Amino acid sequence: MSKIDRRKLLKSGAAAASVPFVLPRIAIAQADNRPTITVAVQKVANSNTLEVLREQSNVGARIFYSIYEGLIDQDYQGNLEMKPGVATSWRRIDDKTVELKLRQGVKFHNGDTMTAEDVVYTFGPERMFGRGGAAEPGRTLFTQAGGGQGKEPPPEIAAVAKRCWPQLDRIEIVDKETVRFHNKTPDVTTEGRIARMVSEIISRRGYEEAGSWLEWAQKPIATGPYKVQEFKADRHLILASHDEYWGGRPPIKELRFVEVPETASRINGLLSGQFDFACDIPPDQIATVEKNPRFEVQGGLIGNHRILCFDRQHPAMVDPRVRRAMTHAIDRQAIVETLWLGRTRVPAGLQWEYYGPMFVADWKVPEYDPKLAQKLLKEAGYKGDPIPFRVLNNYYTNQVSTAQIVTEMWKAVGLNVQIQMRENWQQIFDKSTQRGVRDWSNSAPFNDPVSSLVNQHGPQGQQQQIGEWTNAEFNTLSEQLETSTDRERRKAVFKRMLEIAEREDPGYTLLHQNCTFTAKRKDIQWKAAQAFQMDFRARNFQMPKA
Amino acid sequence: MLRFLVAKLTRAFLAILFVVTFAFVVLRLSGDPALMILGPETTPEALAAFRKSWGLDAPVWQQFLGYLGNLTEGRFGQSMRDARPAIDVVMERVPITLWLMLPALALKILLGVPAGVLAALKRNSTLDRAIMTFSVMGYAVPNFVLGIFLILIFAVQLGWLPSSGSATWAHLILPVIVLGTAGAGILARFTRSAMLEVLGQPYVRTAVAKGVPWWRVVNWHALPNAAIPTVTVIGFMMGSLIAGAVVTESVFAWPGLGRALVVAVSNRDLAVVQVILLLVAACMVTSNLIVDMLYGWLDPRTRIPKAGVGGG
């Protein structure tokens, strides 16, 4: 019998103590039969980076939810309400300040534990707002790197950050578990801005240790359930499970987003078993997929509305009655039924239910009334002057068909609208020849009308910036909506702004809510979000039992 | 020979300069890279910052002169989308493109040339008609249609081959068949016509009359003389190798230069577009030079200086 001395006892004690740490890892290594899942997408990223501040796109939103997480999350499988993210709770200190309690034990992809310093750094000048010395223009177009090759982020990063956080003053570390967001002016939308894309928390060490900004932007270190393993522009993005994810071990070992530009190829790849998911399926292909009982198409409404924008500078459209006639001449429901097979709907104006108390429930888009449209045109003295309608070749799903249908509806009431096909957005915005009507879509990045009606159509919004439309009263109200903290007053202001922009002096008119459809293997339990985001966390993904 | 080369290279240089200038002006005037790369939802401030950062706010002529100046120093510029050297963006696609296009070219030649010879030798027979029917179908059916058709059969129905991608040799089979079929059809028709013309020549009749074996007449007398038009077509095919095959690459999600060019043009990523155009033009010029030299080898008459022709 061996003698147990103090040294042996200590050794066995240490070994015993390490068992809880070692065993799960051995178990993970031995029993990792998690699947590799392949998702075919039309585009992985437009800007060839995975930096949320540069890739401000719908396709980016789809992949970022697997890599990044914000302090406040949204219930994408539910009604998009805010819910805890890497912060467990939040509360208002005053009309300029929001306090958040950080979730403890959150690990970044590089193994570091998230701290309050990481939160401050995420919103700091080095990463987000710039230090004023950002990439000066080079000698010529082709001589410098646009900020990508040095450590300094390209200048558009700071521009995006300032637009998303126009009044952010500072972030204060109260203690290691608590941070406070201080705004310069009263702002009821701070929580929404914390929840929106661009406010995801990143690792300070990960950012600082990257060889260049571009290196960071192609392999960001964040807290999401999957970490970037390989990103090949225009080809694929391979994510690997982040096993230390605070929300539990991710259910997929390797998640591959593969770029397949052709719809038919995405569908055929799914049907042949090469892909598990195929995104961006047009409505007319849903039946093709669902003919095979092993597959289904999921998805539907997302927080994005298709609209038509009017250029008030066009001589025939200066009179608001002509634009009002245009809004009443469109049978939106017919478009929904025919082109979208009834899978979308005509929304209640440029707003979403997830605005909560700010949602104006009794608001409706202008009703389809051809007689009223004809009456308004007669009153306005419209003489059939041609109005150009610049259209891109299906940048939006069903864009050309929709344009053709709407043009015929306008023709039926006496409007002479002429479709002009254009290749790109510059040609759509081009002012050298008369503009008339164009397509657009609007989202609400957070749950307040400021995020859409003010940001897109207000004084700093695109429509006014390119000189399409403006309205003095609307602009005054925009400012009030941004700064007022009186909920009743804000709601009244919002309703009045809808009246102006959609009925009295239309700057745009709603067509329908947008949809996105994802085809998938039926045996995989997964639910599409009411947004572009795809959630592959354990709570929303389950493989069939063997 | 030197004069020949200098003349060819001067013409090639002028052609490349014209292509590069034309592409620069058209692309720069017809689209804003900032809007293309950052998207229509981007804020006006971000767009302005992007334009300033890349010097896009300077007059186009100034941008172009700067570009030419850099070219003379061997600098091809930066990709605005990738924020890294355009030459790197392009060169990493070259092997992927050649991995697809070289087997396709081999298939075109191995299938098209013998089929054309056979059709000519069996002129007006059932075999001739069958070969010509298939060759017409080969280049008449659009690559997109044939590609989808093959995917439906071999990937979806039979499950033998992957439907898209470029990871393994198995991914190569369907796109190579699509590209090879169309090219083989063209080569078969050219070869047949050339062979028929040569087979009717007096020297072939003489050889046959002298009792030369038929296989020798075909291989030694007919084929070399019929090769010139075929070599010309193969030269064009070789020249366009590097440009990839846009449609086929899209159908099979093959990440080659063809797709890179489409993406770069649609994003107005000027430096990348220009590098691809330069590469394509250089390949075309090189392959034309090779073809010109092959003419001389195949047909010694083309080596006789112009002054001697009709000089008597």
PDB file of N, CA and C in Angstrom, chain B residues 90-136:
ATOM      1  N   VAL B  90      -7.258  40.488 -58.750  1.00  0.00           N
ATOM      2  CA  VAL B  90      -7.406  39.819 -60.045  1.00  0.00           C
ATOM      3  C   VAL B  90      -6.576  38.530 -60.101  1.00  0.00           C
ATOM      4  N   MET B  91      -5.341  38.633 -59.655  1.00  0.00           N
ATOM      5  CA  MET B  91      -4.448  37.477 -59.826  1.00  0.00           C
ATOM      6  C   MET B  91      -4.890  36.256 -59.021  1.00  0.00           C
ATOM      7  N   GLU B  92      -5.588  36.490 -57.931  1.00  0.00           N
ATOM      8  CA  GLU B  92      -6.037  35.315 -57.161  1.00  0.00           C
ATOM      9  C   GLU B  92      -7.176  34.587 -57.880  1.00  0.00           C
ATOM     10  N   ARG B  93      -7.788  35.260 -58.866  1.00  0.00           N
ATOM     11  CA  ARG B  93      -8.836  34.593 -59.642  1.00  0.00           C
ATOM     12  C   ARG B  93      -8.298  33.865 -60.867  1.00  0.00           C
ATOM     13  N   VAL B  94      -7.100  34.233 -61.297  1.00  0.00           N
ATOM     14  CA  VAL B  94      -6.570  33.659 -62.538  1.00  0.00           C
ATOM     15  C   VAL B  94      -6.473  32.128 -62.474  1.00  0.00           C
ATOM     16  N   PRO B  95      -5.881  31.566 -61.421  1.00  0.00           N
ATOM     17  CA  PRO B  95      -5.798  30.092 -61.397  1.00  0.00           C
ATOM     18  C   PRO B  95      -7.177  29.427 -61.420  1.00  0.00           C
ATOM     19  N   ILE B  96      -8.135  30.056 -60.739  1.00  0.00           N
ATOM     20  CA  ILE B  96      -9.489  29.459 -60.698  1.00  0.00           C
ATOM     21  C   ILE B  96     -10.091  29.468 -62.101  1.00  0.00           C
ATOM     22  N   THR B  97      -9.857  30.561 -62.815  1.00  0.00           N
ATOM     23  CA  THR B  97     -10.382  30.660 -64.178  1.00  0.00           C
ATOM     24  C   THR B  97      -9.709  29.643 -65.096  1.00  0.00           C
ATOM     25  N   LEU B  98      -8.393  29.559 -64.996  1.00  0.00           N
ATOM     26  CA  LEU B  98      -7.673  28.623 -65.869  1.00  0.00           C
ATOM     27  C   LEU B  98      -8.022  27.174 -65.540  1.00  0.00           C
ATOM     28  N   TRP B  99      -8.272  26.909 -64.285  1.00  0.00           N
ATOM     29  CA  TRP B  99      -8.670  25.570 -63.831  1.00  0.00           C
ATOM     30  C   TRP B  99      -9.956  25.137 -64.531  1.00  0.00           C
ATOM     31  N   LEU B 100     -10.792  26.106 -64.892  1.00  0.00           N
ATOM     32  CA  LEU B 100     -12.028  25.804 -65.617  1.00  0.00           C
ATOM     33  C   LEU B 100     -11.809  25.875 -67.135  1.00  0.00           C
ATOM     34  N   MET B 101     -11.107  26.916 -67.576  1.00  0.00           N
ATOM     35  CA  MET B 101     -11.073  27.194 -69.004  1.00  0.00           C
ATOM     36  C   MET B 101     -10.111  26.279 -69.776  1.00  0.00           C
ATOM     37  N   LEU B 102      -9.011  25.874 -69.157  1.00  0.00           N
ATOM     38  CA  LEU B 102      -8.068  25.018 -69.886  1.00  0.00           C
ATOM     39  C   LEU B 102      -8.665  23.639 -70.205  1.00  0.00           C
ATOM     40  N   PRO B 103      -9.274  22.952 -69.232  1.00  0.00           N
ATOM     41  CA  PRO B 103      -9.927  21.683 -69.598  1.00  0.00           C
ATOM     42  C   PRO B 103     -11.036  21.893 -70.623  1.00  0.00           C
ATOM     43  N   ALA B 104     -11.733  23.051 -70.508  1.00  0.00           N
ATOM     44  CA  ALA B 104     -12.807  23.317 -71.475  1.00  0.00           C
ATOM     45  C   ALA B 104     -12.219  23.472 -72.872  1.00  0.00           C
ATOM     46  N   LEU B 105     -11.076  24.166 -72.967  1.00  0.00           N
ATOM     47  CA  LEU B 105     -10.433  24.348 -74.270  1.00  0.00           C
ATOM     48  C   LEU B 105      -9.969  22.991 -74.821  1.00  0.00           C
ATOM     49  N   ALA B 106      -9.405  22.179 -73.932  1.00  0.00           N
ATOM     50  CA  ALA B 106      -8.950  20.852 -74.359  1.00  0.00           C
ATOM     51  C   ALA B 106     -10.135  20.037 -74.889  1.00  0.00           C
ATOM     52  N   LEU B 107     -11.259  20.119 -74.184  1.00  0.00           N
ATOM     53  CA  LEU B 107     -12.448  19.375 -74.620  1.00  0.00           C
ATOM     54  C   LEU B 107     -12.936  19.872 -75.979  1.00  0.00           C
ATOM     55  N   LYS B 108     -12.923  21.193 -76.137  1.00  0.00           N
ATOM     56  CA  LYS B 108     -13.346  21.769 -77.420  1.00  0.00           C
ATOM     57  C   LYS B 108     -12.499  21.204 -78.561  1.00  0.00           C
ATOM     58  N   ILE B 109     -11.175  21.198 -78.359  1.00  0.00           N
ATOM     59  CA  ILE B 109     -10.275  20.751 -79.425  1.00  0.00           C
ATOM     60  C   ILE B 109     -10.396  19.242 -79.648  1.00  0.00           C
ATOM     61  N   LEU B 110     -10.372  18.492 -78.547  1.00  0.00           N
ATOM     62  CA  LEU B 110     -10.393  17.027 -78.670  1.00  0.00           C
ATOM     63  C   LEU B 110     -11.710  16.516 -79.251  1.00  0.00           C
ATOM     64  N   LEU B 111     -12.770  17.260 -79.017  1.00  0.00           N
ATOM     65  CA  LEU B 111     -14.083  16.845 -79.515  1.00  0.00           C
ATOM     66  C   LEU B 111     -14.363  17.451 -80.890  1.00  0.00           C
ATOM     67  N   GLY B 112     -14.065  18.738 -81.016  1.00  0.00           N
ATOM     68  CA  GLY B 112     -14.465  19.483 -82.209  1.00  0.00           C
ATOM     69  C   GLY B 112     -13.661  19.143 -83.445  1.00  0.00           C
ATOM     70  N   VAL B 113     -12.318  19.096 -83.309  1.00  0.00           N
ATOM     71  CA  VAL B 113     -11.476  18.894 -84.497  1.00  0.00           C
ATOM     72  C   VAL B 113     -11.695  17.499 -85.107  1.00  0.00           C
ATOM     73  N   PRO B 114     -11.595  16.422 -84.317  1.00  0.00           N
ATOM     74  CA  PRO B 114     -11.837  15.095 -84.932  1.00  0.00           C
ATOM     75  C   PRO B 114     -13.251  14.972 -85.503  1.00  0.00           C
ATOM     76  N   ALA B 115     -14.223  15.583 -84.812  1.00  0.00           N
ATOM     77  CA  ALA B 115     -15.598  15.489 -85.320  1.00  0.00           C
ATOM     78  C   ALA B 115     -15.712  16.177 -86.674  1.00  0.00           C
ATOM     79  N   GLY B 116     -15.068  17.334 -86.803  1.00  0.00           N
ATOM     80  CA  GLY B 116     -15.109  18.071 -88.071  1.00  0.00           C
ATOM     81  C   GLY B 116     -14.417  17.291 -89.180  1.00  0.00           C
ATOM     82  N   VAL B 117     -13.259  16.690 -88.864  1.00  0.00           N
ATOM     83  CA  VAL B 117     -12.516  15.897 -89.861  1.00  0.00           C
ATOM     84  C   VAL B 117     -13.362  14.708 -90.313  1.00  0.00           C
ATOM     85  N   LEU B 118     -13.945  14.039 -89.313  1.00  0.00           N
ATOM     86  CA  LEU B 118     -14.764  12.866 -89.610  1.00  0.00           C
ATOM     87  C   LEU B 118     -15.960  13.241 -90.491  1.00  0.00           C
ATOM     88  N   ALA B 119     -16.596  14.356 -90.163  1.00  0.00           N
ATOM     89  CA  ALA B 119     -17.763  14.791 -90.936  1.00  0.00           C
ATOM     90  C   ALA B 119     -17.361  15.093 -92.376  1.00  0.00           C
ATOM     91  N   ALA B 120     -16.175  15.697 -92.537  1.00  0.00           N
ATOM     92  CA  ALA B 120     -15.732  16.027 -93.895  1.00  0.00           C
ATOM     93  C   ALA B 120     -15.401  14.767 -94.684  1.00  0.00           C
ATOM     94  N   LEU B 121     -14.753  13.813 -94.011  1.00  0.00           N
ATOM     95  CA  LEU B 121     -14.375  12.570 -94.695  1.00  0.00           C
ATOM     96  C   LEU B 121     -15.605  11.743 -95.075  1.00  0.00           C
ATOM     97  N   LYS B 122     -16.654  11.868 -94.247  1.00  0.00           N
ATOM     98  CA  LYS B 122     -17.888  11.112 -94.537  1.00  0.00           C
ATOM     99  C   LYS B 122     -18.973  12.066 -95.044  1.00  0.00           C
ATOM    100  N   ARG B 123     -18.578  12.971 -95.889  1.00  0.00           N
ATOM    101  CA  ARG B 123     -19.468  14.026 -96.359  1.00  0.00           C
ATOM    102  C   ARG B 123     -20.800  13.460 -96.863  1.00  0.00           C
ATOM    103  N   ASN B 124     -21.877  14.136 -96.453  1.00  0.00           N
ATOM    104  CA  ASN B 124     -23.251  13.804 -96.856  1.00  0.00           C
ATOM    105  C   ASN B 124     -23.750  12.455 -96.340  1.00  0.00           C
ATOM    106  N   SER B 125     -22.987  11.828 -95.482  1.00  0.00           N
ATOM    107  CA  SER B 125     -23.467  10.564 -94.903  1.00  0.00           C
ATOM    108  C   SER B 125     -24.334  10.871 -93.671  1.00  0.00           C
ATOM    109  N   THR B 126     -24.920   9.832 -93.125  1.00  0.00           N
ATOM    110  CA  THR B 126     -25.724   9.995 -91.909  1.00  0.00           C
ATOM    111  C   THR B 126     -24.846  10.510 -90.774  1.00  0.00           C
ATOM    112  N   LEU B 127     -23.602   9.985 -90.739  1.00  0.00           N
ATOM    113  CA  LEU B 127     -22.681  10.407 -89.678  1.00  0.00           C
ATOM    114  C   LEU B 127     -22.388  11.902 -89.786  1.00  0.00           C
ATOM    115  N   ASP B 128     -22.161  12.353 -91.027  1.00  0.00           N
ATOM    116  CA  ASP B 128     -21.895  13.778 -91.254  1.00  0.00           C
ATOM    117  C   ASP B 128     -23.070  14.612 -90.746  1.00  0.00           C
ATOM    118  N   ARG B 129     -24.278  14.197 -91.108  1.00  0.00           N
ATOM    119  CA  ARG B 129     -25.461  14.978 -90.701  1.00  0.00           C
ATOM    120  C   ARG B 129     -25.617  14.963 -89.175  1.00  0.00           C
ATOM    121  N   ALA B 130     -25.348  13.798 -88.600  1.00  0.00           N
ATOM    122  CA  ALA B 130     -25.489  13.696 -87.141  1.00  0.00           C
ATOM    123  C   ALA B 130     -24.487  14.624 -86.450  1.00  0.00           C
ATOM    124  N   ILE B 131     -23.235  14.595 -86.937  1.00  0.00           N
ATOM    125  CA  ILE B 131     -22.208  15.450 -86.312  1.00  0.00           C
ATOM    126  C   ILE B 131     -22.581  16.922 -86.465  1.00  0.00           C
ATOM    127  N   MET B 132     -23.030  17.289 -87.657  1.00  0.00           N
ATOM    128  CA  MET B 132     -23.367  18.698 -87.876  1.00  0.00           C
ATOM    129  C   MET B 132     -24.594  19.127 -87.056  1.00  0.00           C
ATOM    130  N   THR B 133     -25.562  18.196 -86.930  1.00  0.00           N
ATOM    131  CA  THR B 133     -26.742  18.518 -86.106  1.00  0.00           C
ATOM    132  C   THR B 133     -26.305  18.797 -84.665  1.00  0.00           C
ATOM    133  N   PHE B 134     -25.441  17.909 -84.142  1.00  0.00           N
ATOM    134  CA  PHE B 134     -24.987  18.110 -82.759  1.00  0.00           C
ATOM    135  C   PHE B 134     -24.131  19.375 -82.621  1.00  0.00           C
ATOM    136  N   SER B 135     -23.345  19.660 -83.641  1.00  0.00           N
ATOM    137  CA  SER B 135     -22.488  20.847 -83.516  1.00  0.00           C
ATOM    138  C   SER B 135     -23.325  22.127 -83.572  1.00  0.00           C
ATOM    139  N   VAL B 136     -24.362  22.127 -84.423  1.00  0.00           N
ATOM    140  CA  VAL B 136     -25.241  23.307 -84.452  1.00  0.00           C
ATOM    141  C   VAL B 136     -25.959  23.445 -83.114  1.00  0.00           C
TER     142      VAL B 136
END
